[in-house]
């Protein structure tokens, strides 16, 4: 599938941000640790969530969908701690089942995680933590196998502040015997969301959102009702969209402090950013200025926003440098931007953008989820028509992306083939 679009229209209006995909993946997995019904609200309607829920059903979780943004889960009748279906292999967050099943059943067999190809993405820190909690770890037929007679609390120091490892170890330790301390924990908003969710189910987790998380294991987790936080990265995407298309967008349903790193950079580049309670307004300017950015764990500039910043810098005045410090393979989109006339050079984990103020419409390929969204915004700022191929990546993580962009005035449509593209061009003119 593709998006076809005609660029050059400043995006103006209001957009409401959906629930956070990455938080939802952790929260839903936590939910299956109870033998009672858990209701999760504000779920984003995106492919990764659908795939995870299908994978849950395959191991016996009862899943009800009373509405598009709500799920009711009950993990009482899970009949297998082995999750290695094709669904599991499709998404990165399948690895949360390791922590959840190990915590609940002391046994887990999960296919090695998939997800975007943005680097080597090892899970050694997850496995180190599981071992310290008392699990034997082995690999067989592409699966990680965890087995423990008993799980006990442990003192775990993470070599790097890994989001996935922090969540996975919180899940397992929530039902281990005794106290666990996770040091050098990741502090991303979704860590706090998953901890809050577990606490709402009767867990005892303190310090989420800080460097040290303390967990007192409990014997059982109970049912709960939980509302997912807004998606920080989706919000950031629309904030950047205002800058990139020189538009004016009110982004609703956000938690302002989650947006600080992004707001700071937009202001530094000369955009206007106004916080209005749970909304934020970004007013783009005809001319804005390059800056330097280094991706860092939260509260630093998010790696997931990096490709969007790359598009911003392609349009800014002056030379901007991005240093990617989380993933080594996250600049594949720069070759695609070159097709739109961008002058940028990648050397290892550093990319230098010589902003030109203009982009040319072109046919480009989305290399991963966030880079896909960035290329769409580039197309909306470019002269003439653009086509972004492989939008399956984008659909994994953005709810109704093209619909929300159209509400802001964008000329964009989903296309299956050249005929659809031709029809779009005839209609838009
Ligand atoms: C999560 C997000 C992803 C985001 C990333 C960083 C989900 C589903 N995905 O991914 O969108 O880009 O956080 O904010 O929430 N590392 C190791 N060993 C480990 C674990 C991680 O070396 O055991 C390295 C990784 O290769 C990477 C860095 O640590 O260089 C951060 O990874 P991590 O925070 O774990 O990212 P994910 O949880 O995979």
Short mmCIF file of C-alpha atoms and ligand atoms in Angstrom, two decimals:
data_model
loop_
_atom_site.label_atom_id
_atom_site.label_comp_id
_atom_site.label_asym_id
_atom_site.label_seq_id
_atom_site.Cartn_x
_atom_site.Cartn_y
_atom_site.Cartn_z
CA UNK A 1 0.00 0.00 0.00
CA UNK A 2 1.03 3.58 -0.64
CA UNK A 3 0.14 7.13 0.23
CA UNK A 4 -0.17 9.57 -2.62
CA UNK A 5 -0.18 13.27 -1.78
CA UNK A 6 0.08 16.73 -3.21
CA UNK A 7 2.35 18.95 -1.18
CA UNK A 8 2.61 22.65 -0.59
CA UNK A 9 -0.49 23.16 1.57
CA UNK A 10 0.18 24.48 5.10
CA UNK A 11 -1.60 22.20 7.58
CA UNK A 12 -3.99 24.20 9.74
CA UNK A 13 -6.53 23.19 12.38
CA UNK A 14 -6.92 20.86 15.34
CA UNK A 15 -5.95 17.25 15.80
CA UNK A 16 -6.62 14.88 18.71
CA UNK A 17 -3.85 12.53 19.68
CA UNK A 18 -4.68 8.82 20.20
CA UNK A 19 -3.53 6.57 23.04
CA UNK A 20 0.18 5.72 23.18
CA UNK A 21 1.00 2.64 21.12
CA UNK A 22 4.14 1.74 23.05
CA UNK A 23 2.41 2.18 26.41
CA UNK A 24 -0.58 0.13 25.21
CA UNK A 25 1.65 -2.81 24.26
CA UNK A 26 3.05 -2.96 27.81
CA UNK A 27 -0.27 -2.25 29.53
CA UNK A 28 -2.14 -4.95 27.56
CA UNK A 29 0.55 -7.49 28.37
CA UNK A 30 0.39 -6.58 32.06
CA UNK A 31 -3.37 -7.14 31.88
CA UNK A 32 -3.04 -10.85 31.05
CA UNK A 33 -1.19 -11.43 34.34
CA UNK A 34 -4.50 -11.24 36.23
CA UNK A 35 -7.05 -14.04 36.37
CA UNK A 36 -9.80 -11.43 36.45
CA UNK A 37 -11.15 -9.09 33.79
CA UNK A 38 -9.09 -6.01 33.00
CA UNK A 39 -10.53 -3.19 30.90
CA UNK A 40 -8.13 -1.00 28.95
CA UNK A 41 -9.35 2.28 27.43
CA UNK A 42 -7.90 4.85 25.06
CA UNK A 43 -6.25 2.09 23.01
CA UNK A 44 -4.94 3.31 19.67
CA UNK A 45 -6.58 1.57 16.72
CA UNK A 46 -3.33 0.51 15.04
CA UNK A 47 -1.97 -2.68 13.54
CA UNK A 48 0.56 -3.49 16.31
CA UNK A 49 -2.25 -3.58 18.89
CA UNK A 50 -4.47 -5.78 16.69
CA UNK A 51 -1.57 -8.19 16.14
CA UNK A 52 -0.77 -8.36 19.86
CA UNK A 53 -4.41 -9.03 20.79
CA UNK A 54 -4.61 -11.81 18.16
CA UNK A 55 -1.44 -13.33 19.60
CA UNK A 56 -3.00 -13.21 23.08
CA UNK A 57 -6.09 -15.06 21.83
CA UNK A 58 -3.86 -17.78 20.40
CA UNK A 59 -2.62 -18.65 23.92
CA UNK A 60 -6.07 -18.55 25.52
CA UNK A 61 -6.57 -14.96 26.67
CA UNK A 62 -10.25 -13.97 26.39
CA UNK A 63 -10.33 -10.72 24.41
CA UNK A 64 -13.46 -8.61 23.93
CA UNK A 65 -13.58 -5.37 21.95
CA UNK A 66 -16.62 -3.39 23.16
CA UNK A 67 -15.47 -0.47 21.00
CA UNK A 68 -12.65 0.63 18.74
CA UNK A 69 -10.58 2.10 21.59
CA UNK A 70 -11.43 -0.32 24.35
CA UNK A 71 -10.51 -3.92 25.14
CA UNK A 72 -11.55 -6.30 27.90
CA UNK A 73 -9.01 -9.02 28.64
CA UNK A 74 -9.10 -12.00 30.92
CA UNK A 75 -6.01 -14.16 31.36
CA UNK A 76 -7.64 -16.81 33.59
CA UNK A 77 -7.70 -19.47 30.87
CA UNK A 78 -4.27 -19.11 29.32
CA UNK A 79 -3.42 -22.66 28.27
CA UNK A 80 0.07 -22.17 26.89
CA UNK A 81 3.16 -20.26 27.98
CA UNK A 82 4.50 -20.78 24.47
CA UNK A 83 3.96 -17.78 22.19
CA UNK A 84 5.72 -18.33 18.89
CA UNK A 85 3.07 -17.77 16.23
CA UNK A 86 3.58 -15.61 13.15
CA UNK A 87 1.71 -12.82 14.96
CA UNK A 88 4.25 -12.86 17.78
CA UNK A 89 7.13 -12.65 15.32
CA UNK A 90 5.70 -9.53 13.67
CA UNK A 91 6.04 -7.13 16.57
CA UNK A 92 8.82 -6.03 18.87
CA UNK A 93 6.70 -5.89 22.00
CA UNK A 94 6.01 -9.63 21.88
CA UNK A 95 9.02 -9.82 24.20
CA UNK A 96 6.86 -8.40 27.02
CA UNK A 97 5.22 -11.82 27.13
CA UNK A 98 8.54 -13.13 28.45
CA UNK A 99 8.22 -11.01 31.60
CA UNK A 100 4.46 -11.45 31.97
CA UNK A 101 4.38 -15.26 31.51
CA UNK A 102 7.52 -15.78 33.58
CA UNK A 103 6.05 -13.66 36.41
CA UNK A 104 2.68 -15.43 36.30
CA UNK A 105 3.57 -19.04 35.39
CA UNK A 106 7.36 -19.18 36.00
CA UNK A 107 7.72 -20.40 32.42
CA UNK A 108 7.75 -18.63 29.07
CA UNK A 109 8.62 -19.55 25.50
CA UNK A 110 8.46 -16.62 23.13
CA UNK A 111 9.65 -16.14 19.54
CA UNK A 112 12.49 -13.67 19.20
CA UNK A 113 11.07 -10.18 18.68
CA UNK A 114 10.43 -8.53 15.30
CA UNK A 115 9.65 -4.85 14.79
CA UNK A 116 11.38 -2.13 12.81
CA UNK A 117 14.85 -2.84 11.47
CA UNK A 118 16.58 0.20 12.94
CA UNK A 119 19.58 -1.52 14.48
CA UNK A 120 20.70 -4.77 16.06
CA UNK A 121 18.30 -4.43 19.04
CA UNK A 122 19.69 -7.12 21.37
CA UNK A 123 17.74 -8.21 24.49
CA UNK A 124 20.71 -9.17 26.68
CA UNK A 125 19.63 -6.80 29.47
CA UNK A 126 16.17 -8.39 29.63
CA UNK A 127 17.76 -11.83 29.87
CA UNK A 128 20.33 -10.73 32.46
CA UNK A 129 17.48 -9.44 34.63
CA UNK A 130 15.41 -12.63 34.23
CA UNK A 131 18.45 -14.70 35.29
CA UNK A 132 18.93 -12.53 38.38
CA UNK A 133 15.26 -13.08 39.24
CA UNK A 134 15.96 -16.82 39.24
CA UNK A 135 15.13 -17.96 35.70
CA UNK A 136 17.14 -20.36 33.54
CA UNK A 137 17.45 -18.83 30.07
CA UNK A 138 17.93 -20.86 26.90
CA UNK A 139 17.29 -20.53 23.17
CA UNK A 140 15.71 -23.14 20.91
CA UNK A 141 14.27 -22.95 17.39
CA UNK A 142 14.29 -19.14 17.41
CA UNK A 143 12.52 -18.98 20.76
CA UNK A 144 13.68 -17.61 24.09
CA UNK A 145 12.83 -20.13 26.83
CA UNK A 146 12.63 -19.03 30.46
CA UNK A 147 12.06 -21.40 33.31
CA UNK A 148 12.15 -20.83 37.07
CA UNK A 149 11.20 -23.01 40.01
CA UNK A 150 10.64 -19.84 41.97
CA UNK A 151 11.12 -16.17 41.11
CA UNK A 152 12.78 -14.08 43.78
CA UNK A 153 13.51 -10.37 44.09
CA UNK A 154 16.91 -9.16 42.89
CA UNK A 155 19.10 -6.10 42.53
CA UNK A 156 19.38 -5.45 38.78
CA UNK A 157 21.64 -2.82 37.26
CA UNK A 158 20.88 -2.15 33.59
CA UNK A 159 23.94 -1.39 31.44
CA UNK A 160 21.81 1.03 29.43
CA UNK A 161 18.45 2.60 30.21
CA UNK A 162 16.46 0.18 28.06
CA UNK A 163 12.72 0.80 27.76
CA UNK A 164 11.94 -2.80 26.90
CA UNK A 165 14.13 -4.30 29.63
CA UNK A 166 12.71 -1.98 32.28
CA UNK A 167 9.12 -2.89 31.40
CA UNK A 168 9.86 -6.60 31.05
CA UNK A 169 11.61 -6.76 34.42
CA UNK A 170 8.83 -4.79 36.13
CA UNK A 171 6.34 -7.34 34.77
CA UNK A 172 8.30 -10.35 36.04
CA UNK A 173 9.31 -8.80 39.37
CA UNK A 174 5.73 -7.68 40.12
CA UNK A 175 4.91 -11.32 40.98
CA UNK A 176 8.32 -12.47 42.28
CA UNK A 177 8.90 -13.24 45.96
CA UNK A 178 10.51 -10.34 47.79
CA UNK A 179 11.96 -7.02 46.70
CA UNK A 180 13.51 -6.04 43.38
CA UNK A 181 15.50 -2.92 42.61
CA UNK A 182 16.06 -1.89 38.98
CA UNK A 183 18.88 0.63 38.70
CA UNK A 184 19.56 2.80 35.66
CA UNK A 185 15.94 2.19 34.66
CA UNK A 186 14.49 3.88 31.57
CA UNK A 187 12.22 6.84 32.38
CA UNK A 188 10.02 7.11 29.28
CA UNK A 189 6.36 8.04 29.85
CA UNK A 190 5.25 4.53 28.98
CA UNK A 191 7.39 3.06 31.79
CA UNK A 192 5.33 5.12 34.22
CA UNK A 193 2.11 4.09 32.47
CA UNK A 194 2.85 0.37 32.73
CA UNK A 195 3.88 0.76 36.40
CA UNK A 196 0.64 2.65 37.13
CA UNK A 197 -1.32 -0.07 35.37
CA UNK A 198 0.39 -2.84 37.37
CA UNK A 199 -0.21 -0.89 40.60
CA UNK A 200 -3.88 -0.56 39.68
CA UNK A 201 -3.90 -4.39 39.51
CA UNK A 202 -2.44 -4.67 43.04
CA UNK A 203 1.31 -4.58 42.30
CA UNK A 204 3.66 -2.53 44.45
CA UNK A 205 6.01 -0.54 42.20
CA UNK A 206 7.61 2.70 43.31
CA UNK A 207 9.94 5.10 41.51
CA UNK A 208 8.83 4.52 37.88
CA UNK A 209 9.93 7.56 35.89
CA UNK A 210 13.11 7.82 37.96
CA UNK A 211 16.50 6.09 37.73
CA UNK A 212 15.72 3.54 40.45
CA UNK A 213 12.54 1.48 40.52
CA UNK A 214 11.63 -0.52 43.66
CA UNK A 215 9.22 -3.43 43.37
CA UNK A 216 7.72 -5.48 46.18
CA UNK A 217 6.47 -8.75 44.71
CA UNK A 218 2.84 -9.78 45.30
CA UNK A 219 1.22 -13.22 45.03
CA UNK A 220 -1.54 -12.23 42.66
CA UNK A 221 -2.73 -9.38 40.49
CA UNK A 222 -6.42 -8.54 40.23
CA UNK A 223 -8.80 -6.99 37.69
CA UNK A 224 -8.68 -3.30 36.92
CA UNK A 225 -9.85 -0.53 34.60
CA UNK A 226 -7.13 1.54 33.03
CA UNK A 227 -6.83 4.44 30.60
CA UNK A 228 -3.71 4.64 28.39
CA UNK A 229 -1.76 7.93 28.22
CA UNK A 230 -1.73 9.99 25.00
CA UNK A 231 0.93 9.13 22.43
CA UNK A 232 3.95 11.38 22.88
CA UNK A 233 5.38 10.49 19.48
CA UNK A 234 2.12 10.96 17.58
CA UNK A 235 1.75 14.35 19.30
CA UNK A 236 5.32 15.23 18.35
CA UNK A 237 4.65 14.18 14.76
CA UNK A 238 1.80 16.68 14.41
CA UNK A 239 3.85 19.39 16.17
CA UNK A 240 6.58 18.84 13.59
CA UNK A 241 3.94 18.79 10.83
CA UNK A 242 3.12 22.42 11.69
CA UNK A 243 6.78 23.41 11.36
CA UNK A 244 7.43 21.32 8.24
CA UNK A 245 4.37 22.56 6.29
CA UNK A 246 4.62 26.07 7.77
CA UNK A 247 1.13 25.59 9.15
CA UNK A 248 -0.61 26.17 12.46
CA UNK A 249 -1.82 23.13 14.42
CA UNK A 250 -3.49 22.77 17.80
CA UNK A 251 -2.55 19.32 19.07
CA UNK A 252 -5.15 18.14 21.61
CA UNK A 253 -5.00 15.42 24.26
CA UNK A 254 -1.36 15.64 25.25
CA UNK A 255 0.60 15.68 28.49
CA UNK A 256 2.64 18.91 28.02
CA UNK A 257 5.69 17.82 30.04
CA UNK A 258 6.12 14.77 27.76
CA UNK A 259 6.60 17.21 24.89
CA UNK A 260 9.32 19.41 26.45
CA UNK A 261 12.29 18.15 24.41
CA UNK A 262 10.36 18.57 21.15
CA UNK A 263 8.91 21.98 22.05
CA UNK A 264 12.39 23.23 23.02
CA UNK A 265 13.83 22.33 19.60
CA UNK A 266 10.88 23.82 17.69
CA UNK A 267 11.28 27.08 19.64
CA UNK A 268 15.04 27.04 19.02
CA UNK A 269 14.32 26.77 15.29
CA UNK A 270 12.04 29.81 15.42
CA UNK A 271 8.56 28.24 15.58
CA UNK A 272 5.95 29.48 18.03
CA UNK A 273 4.90 26.91 20.63
CA UNK A 274 2.08 27.69 23.08
CA UNK A 275 1.01 25.33 25.86
CA UNK A 276 -2.72 25.40 26.56
CA UNK A 277 -3.44 22.89 29.33
CA UNK A 278 -3.79 19.50 27.69
CA UNK A 279 -3.20 20.97 24.22
CA UNK A 280 -0.24 22.54 22.51
CA UNK A 281 -0.28 24.89 19.54
CA UNK A 282 2.59 25.06 17.07
CA UNK A 283 2.74 27.89 14.56
CA UNK A 284 5.24 27.27 11.79
CA UNK A 285 7.12 30.14 10.15
CA UNK A 286 8.00 30.72 6.48
CA UNK A 287 11.65 30.78 7.55
CA UNK A 288 13.04 28.72 10.38
CA UNK A 289 16.59 27.94 11.39
CA UNK A 290 18.71 24.83 11.65
CA UNK A 291 19.76 23.41 15.02
CA UNK A 292 21.72 20.43 16.30
CA UNK A 293 20.01 17.47 17.91
CA UNK A 294 21.24 14.42 19.80
CA UNK A 295 18.83 11.59 20.54
CA UNK A 296 18.86 10.43 24.14
CA UNK A 297 16.72 8.38 26.51
CA UNK A 298 13.80 10.33 28.06
CA UNK A 299 13.74 13.19 29.00
CA UNK A 300 16.16 13.74 26.11
CA UNK A 301 15.11 14.14 22.46
CA UNK A 302 13.36 10.86 21.47
CA UNK A 303 15.01 8.67 18.85
CA UNK A 304 11.53 8.01 17.43
CA UNK A 305 11.26 11.73 16.54
CA UNK A 306 14.66 11.79 14.85
CA UNK A 307 13.51 11.21 11.22
CA UNK A 308 10.86 13.93 11.64
CA UNK A 309 13.58 16.28 12.80
CA UNK A 310 15.60 15.27 9.73
CA UNK A 311 12.78 16.54 7.50
CA UNK A 312 12.56 19.75 9.52
CA UNK A 313 16.29 20.34 9.10
CA UNK A 314 16.02 19.66 5.36
CA UNK A 315 13.74 22.69 5.14
CA UNK A 316 15.48 24.94 7.66
CA UNK A 317 17.96 27.72 6.90
CA UNK A 318 21.54 26.67 7.61
CA UNK A 319 23.25 23.40 8.45
CA UNK A 320 21.85 21.10 11.14
CA UNK A 321 23.45 18.02 12.64
CA UNK A 322 21.65 15.01 14.10
CA UNK A 323 23.56 12.58 16.30
CA UNK A 324 21.70 9.30 16.78
CA UNK A 325 22.87 7.77 20.03
CA UNK A 326 20.28 5.01 20.51
CA UNK A 327 20.13 3.05 17.22
CA UNK A 328 22.91 2.66 14.67
CA UNK A 329 20.68 2.09 11.65
CA UNK A 330 18.15 4.87 11.79
CA UNK A 331 19.20 7.08 8.88
CA UNK A 332 17.91 4.93 6.01
CA UNK A 333 15.32 7.61 5.28
CA UNK A 334 18.06 10.09 4.30
CA UNK A 335 18.59 8.29 0.96
CA UNK A 336 14.85 8.64 0.35
CA UNK A 337 14.95 12.36 1.19
CA UNK A 338 17.77 12.75 -1.35
CA UNK A 339 15.21 11.76 -4.02
CA UNK A 340 13.30 14.87 -2.95
CA UNK A 341 16.39 17.03 -3.45
CA UNK A 342 17.67 17.07 0.12
CA UNK A 343 21.38 17.65 0.54
CA UNK A 344 22.39 15.53 3.51
CA UNK A 345 25.28 13.28 4.38
CA UNK A 346 25.36 10.39 6.82
CA UNK A 347 28.57 9.35 8.54
CA UNK A 348 27.95 6.50 10.95
CA UNK A 349 25.59 7.77 13.62
CA UNK A 350 25.77 11.42 12.53
CA UNK A 351 23.79 13.07 9.74
CA UNK A 352 24.47 16.57 8.43
CA UNK A 353 21.57 18.35 6.72
CA UNK A 354 22.16 21.38 4.54
CA UNK A 355 18.72 22.95 4.67
CA UNK A 356 17.44 24.18 1.34
CA UNK A 357 14.00 25.50 2.23
CA UNK A 358 12.39 23.46 -0.56
CA UNK A 359 11.62 19.82 -1.30
CA UNK A 360 10.72 18.25 -4.66
CA UNK A 361 7.86 15.78 -4.93
CA UNK A 362 9.12 12.20 -5.54
CA UNK A 363 8.34 8.51 -5.08
CA UNK A 364 10.00 7.24 -1.91
CA UNK A 365 10.00 4.08 0.22
CA UNK A 366 9.18 4.05 3.93
CA UNK A 367 12.03 2.13 5.60
CA UNK A 368 10.34 1.88 9.02
CA UNK A 369 7.46 3.28 11.07
CA UNK A 370 8.69 6.71 12.17
CA UNK A 371 10.76 7.34 9.04
CA UNK A 372 7.61 6.49 7.05
CA UNK A 373 5.67 9.22 8.87
CA UNK A 374 8.55 11.64 8.31
CA UNK A 375 8.54 10.96 4.55
CA UNK A 376 4.78 11.60 4.44
CA UNK A 377 5.31 15.00 6.06
CA UNK A 378 8.16 15.67 3.61
CA UNK A 379 5.76 14.87 0.76
CA UNK A 380 3.18 17.28 2.20
CA UNK A 381 5.78 20.05 2.22
CA UNK A 382 7.21 19.24 -1.22
CA UNK A 383 6.31 20.80 -4.55
CA UNK A 384 3.91 18.66 -6.56
CA UNK A 385 2.97 15.03 -6.05
CA UNK A 386 4.73 12.45 -3.92
CA UNK A 387 4.19 8.76 -3.33
CA UNK A 388 5.32 6.97 -0.16
CA UNK A 389 5.51 3.19 -0.61
CA UNK A 390 5.37 0.49 2.11
CA UNK A 391 2.96 2.39 4.35
CA UNK A 392 2.22 -0.84 6.23
CA UNK A 393 4.98 0.41 8.54
CA UNK A 394 3.10 3.65 9.22
CA UNK A 395 -0.18 1.82 9.83
CA UNK A 396 1.55 -0.19 12.56
CA UNK A 397 1.78 2.84 14.81
CA UNK A 398 -0.38 5.77 13.68
CA UNK A 399 -4.17 5.70 13.98
CA UNK A 400 -5.91 7.05 10.89
CA UNK A 401 -2.81 9.04 9.92
CA UNK A 402 -4.07 10.13 6.51
CA UNK A 403 -7.54 10.91 7.90
CA UNK A 404 -6.10 13.18 10.59
CA UNK A 405 -3.85 14.88 8.01
CA UNK A 406 -6.84 15.45 5.69
CA UNK A 407 -8.73 17.10 8.58
CA UNK A 408 -5.82 19.56 8.72
CA UNK A 409 -6.19 20.31 5.01
CA UNK A 410 -3.72 17.84 3.50
CA UNK A 411 -4.35 16.35 0.06
CA UNK A 412 -3.45 12.72 0.76
CA UNK A 413 -5.01 9.34 -0.01
CA UNK A 414 -4.23 5.64 0.31
CA UNK A 415 -3.46 4.01 -3.05
CA UNK A 416 -3.08 0.37 -4.01
CA UNK A 417 -1.70 0.91 -7.50
CA UNK A 418 -0.98 3.34 -10.34
CA UNK A 419 -4.67 3.56 -11.20
CA UNK A 420 -5.48 4.90 -7.74
CA UNK A 421 -2.62 7.38 -8.03
CA UNK A 422 -3.91 8.53 -11.40
CA UNK A 423 -7.43 8.95 -10.00
CA UNK A 424 -6.05 11.01 -7.10
CA UNK A 425 -4.18 13.30 -9.50
CA UNK A 426 -7.31 13.74 -11.65
CA UNK A 427 -9.35 14.64 -8.57
CA UNK A 428 -6.85 16.99 -6.94
CA UNK A 429 -5.71 18.60 -10.18
C1 LIG B 1 11.41 1.09 22.66
C2 LIG B 1 10.32 1.56 21.72
C3 LIG B 1 10.91 2.17 20.47
C4 LIG B 1 11.91 3.27 20.84
C5 LIG B 1 12.91 2.77 21.86
C6 LIG B 1 13.83 3.87 22.39
C7 LIG B 1 8.52 0.00 22.20
C8 LIG B 1 7.73 -1.16 21.73
N1 LIG B 1 9.50 0.41 21.37
O1 LIG B 1 12.14 0.08 21.97
O2 LIG B 1 9.86 2.73 19.70
O3 LIG B 1 12.60 3.67 19.68
O4 LIG B 1 12.24 2.19 22.99
O5 LIG B 1 13.09 4.89 22.95
O6 LIG B 1 8.27 0.59 23.24
N2 LIG B 1 19.67 -2.50 24.17
C9 LIG B 1 20.65 -3.46 24.39
N3 LIG B 1 20.32 -4.57 25.10
C10 LIG B 1 19.08 -4.76 25.62
C11 LIG B 1 18.09 -3.79 25.39
C12 LIG B 1 18.42 -2.66 24.65
O7 LIG B 1 21.78 -3.33 23.94
O8 LIG B 1 18.85 -5.79 26.26
C13 LIG B 1 20.01 -1.29 23.39
C14 LIG B 1 19.25 -1.20 22.08
O9 LIG B 1 19.92 -1.89 21.04
C15 LIG B 1 19.22 0.29 21.86
C16 LIG B 1 19.08 0.85 23.28
O10 LIG B 1 19.56 -0.18 24.14
O11 LIG B 1 20.45 0.72 21.33
C17 LIG B 1 17.66 1.24 23.67
O12 LIG B 1 16.78 0.16 23.44
P1 LIG B 1 15.40 0.00 24.21
O13 LIG B 1 15.17 1.21 25.07
O14 LIG B 1 15.36 -1.32 24.86
O15 LIG B 1 14.34 0.04 23.01
P2 LIG B 1 13.11 -0.90 22.76
O16 LIG B 1 12.46 -1.24 24.08
O17 LIG B 1 13.46 -2.00 21.84
#
